[in-house]
mmCIF file of C-alpha atoms in Angstrom:
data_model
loop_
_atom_site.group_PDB
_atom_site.id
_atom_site.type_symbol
_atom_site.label_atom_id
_atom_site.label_comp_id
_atom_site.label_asym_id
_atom_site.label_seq_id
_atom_site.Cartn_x
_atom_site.Cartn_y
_atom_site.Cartn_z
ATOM 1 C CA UNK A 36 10.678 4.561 41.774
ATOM 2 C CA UNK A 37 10.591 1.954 39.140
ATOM 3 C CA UNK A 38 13.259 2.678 36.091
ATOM 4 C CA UNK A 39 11.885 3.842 33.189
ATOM 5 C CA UNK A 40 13.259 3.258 29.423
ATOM 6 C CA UNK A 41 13.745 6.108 26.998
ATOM 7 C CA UNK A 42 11.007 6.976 25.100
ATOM 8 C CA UNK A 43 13.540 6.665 22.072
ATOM 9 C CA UNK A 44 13.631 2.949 22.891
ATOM 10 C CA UNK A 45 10.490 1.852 23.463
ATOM 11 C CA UNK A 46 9.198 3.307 20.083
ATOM 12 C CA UNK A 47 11.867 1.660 18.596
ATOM 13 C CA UNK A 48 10.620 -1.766 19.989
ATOM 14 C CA UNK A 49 7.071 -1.062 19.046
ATOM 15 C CA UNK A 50 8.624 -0.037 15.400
ATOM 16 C CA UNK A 51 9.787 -3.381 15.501
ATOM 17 C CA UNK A 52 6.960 -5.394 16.692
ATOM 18 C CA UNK A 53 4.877 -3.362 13.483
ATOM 19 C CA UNK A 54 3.800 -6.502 11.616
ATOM 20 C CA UNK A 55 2.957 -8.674 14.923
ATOM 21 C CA UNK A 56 -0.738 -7.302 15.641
ATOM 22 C CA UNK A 57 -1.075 -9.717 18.591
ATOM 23 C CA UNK A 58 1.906 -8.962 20.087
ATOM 24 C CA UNK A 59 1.316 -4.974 20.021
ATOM 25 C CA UNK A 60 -2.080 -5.918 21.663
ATOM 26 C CA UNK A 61 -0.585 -7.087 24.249
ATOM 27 C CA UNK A 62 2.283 -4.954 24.794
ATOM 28 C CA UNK A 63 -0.727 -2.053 24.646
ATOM 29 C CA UNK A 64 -2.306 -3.727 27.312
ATOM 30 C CA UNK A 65 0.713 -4.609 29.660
ATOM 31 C CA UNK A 66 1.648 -0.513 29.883
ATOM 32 C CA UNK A 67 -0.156 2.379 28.576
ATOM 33 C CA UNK A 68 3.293 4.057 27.765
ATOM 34 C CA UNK A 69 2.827 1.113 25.312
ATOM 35 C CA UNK A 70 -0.530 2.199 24.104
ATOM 36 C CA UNK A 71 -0.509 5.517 21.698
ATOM 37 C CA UNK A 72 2.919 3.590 19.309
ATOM 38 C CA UNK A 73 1.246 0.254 19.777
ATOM 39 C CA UNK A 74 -1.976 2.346 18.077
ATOM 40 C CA UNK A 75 -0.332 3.394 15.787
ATOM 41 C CA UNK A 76 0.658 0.537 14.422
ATOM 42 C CA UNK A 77 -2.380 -1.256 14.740
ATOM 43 C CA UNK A 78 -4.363 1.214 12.906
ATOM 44 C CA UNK A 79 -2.246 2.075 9.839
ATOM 45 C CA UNK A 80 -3.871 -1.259 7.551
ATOM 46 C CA UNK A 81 -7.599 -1.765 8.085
ATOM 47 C CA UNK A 82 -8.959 -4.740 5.957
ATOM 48 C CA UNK A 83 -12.634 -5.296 6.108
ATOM 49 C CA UNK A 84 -12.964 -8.274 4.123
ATOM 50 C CA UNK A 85 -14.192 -10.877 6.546
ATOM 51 C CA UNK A 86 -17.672 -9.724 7.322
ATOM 52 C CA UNK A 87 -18.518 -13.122 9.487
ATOM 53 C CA UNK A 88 -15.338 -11.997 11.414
ATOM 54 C CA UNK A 89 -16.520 -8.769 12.532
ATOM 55 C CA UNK A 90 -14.367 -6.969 9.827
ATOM 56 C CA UNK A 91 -17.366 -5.126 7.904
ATOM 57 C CA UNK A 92 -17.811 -1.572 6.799
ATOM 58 C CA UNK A 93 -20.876 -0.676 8.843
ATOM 59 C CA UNK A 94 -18.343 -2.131 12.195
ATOM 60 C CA UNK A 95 -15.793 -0.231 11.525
ATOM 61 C CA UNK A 96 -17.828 2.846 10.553
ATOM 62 C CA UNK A 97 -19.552 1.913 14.699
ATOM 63 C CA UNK A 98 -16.112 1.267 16.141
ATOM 64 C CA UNK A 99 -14.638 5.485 14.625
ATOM 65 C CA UNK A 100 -17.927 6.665 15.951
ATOM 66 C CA UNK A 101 -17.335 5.746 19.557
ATOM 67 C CA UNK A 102 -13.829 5.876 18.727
ATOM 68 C CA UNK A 103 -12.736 8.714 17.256
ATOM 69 C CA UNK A 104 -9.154 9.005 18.262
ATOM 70 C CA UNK A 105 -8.397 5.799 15.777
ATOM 71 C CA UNK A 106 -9.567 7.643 12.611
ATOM 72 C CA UNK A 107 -6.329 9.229 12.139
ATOM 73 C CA UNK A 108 -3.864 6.489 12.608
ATOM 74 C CA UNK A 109 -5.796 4.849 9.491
ATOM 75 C CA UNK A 110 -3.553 4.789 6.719
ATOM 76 C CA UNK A 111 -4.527 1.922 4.314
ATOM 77 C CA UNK A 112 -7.927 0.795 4.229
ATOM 78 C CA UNK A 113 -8.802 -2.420 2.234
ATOM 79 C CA UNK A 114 -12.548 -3.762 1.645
#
């Protein structure tokens, strides 16, 4: 059995990594005990001002449809 660290902790590393998007990418990747505080973080500031980049309304508007989990973590939402 592999050890495991407290939930407690974990958060608190993810709380810490808030402002590194990349970084909580990959830590949500490398573990899904990662994933839902990674999400979280990810999700809470949503700017859609680079159209060529992907960022537009009507994407984002696709992206909740098929991903409707996501739509709650959103906190702040810049266009």
């Amino acid at each position: 059995m592999q050890p495991r660290l407290p939930p407690e902790l974990t958060d608190a590393i993810l709380d810490h990594l808030a402002n590194e998007r990349t970084t909580l990418a990959t830590c949500a990747l490398a573990s899904k005990v990662f994933l839902p505080r990674a999400r979280i973080h990810i999700f809470d500031n949503i700017a859609l001002s680079h159209p060529r980049l992907g960022h537009s309304p009507a994407y984002f508007l696709a992206f909740l449809e098929h991903n409707p989990w996501a739509a709650p973590l959103v906190h702040t939402l810049s266009i």
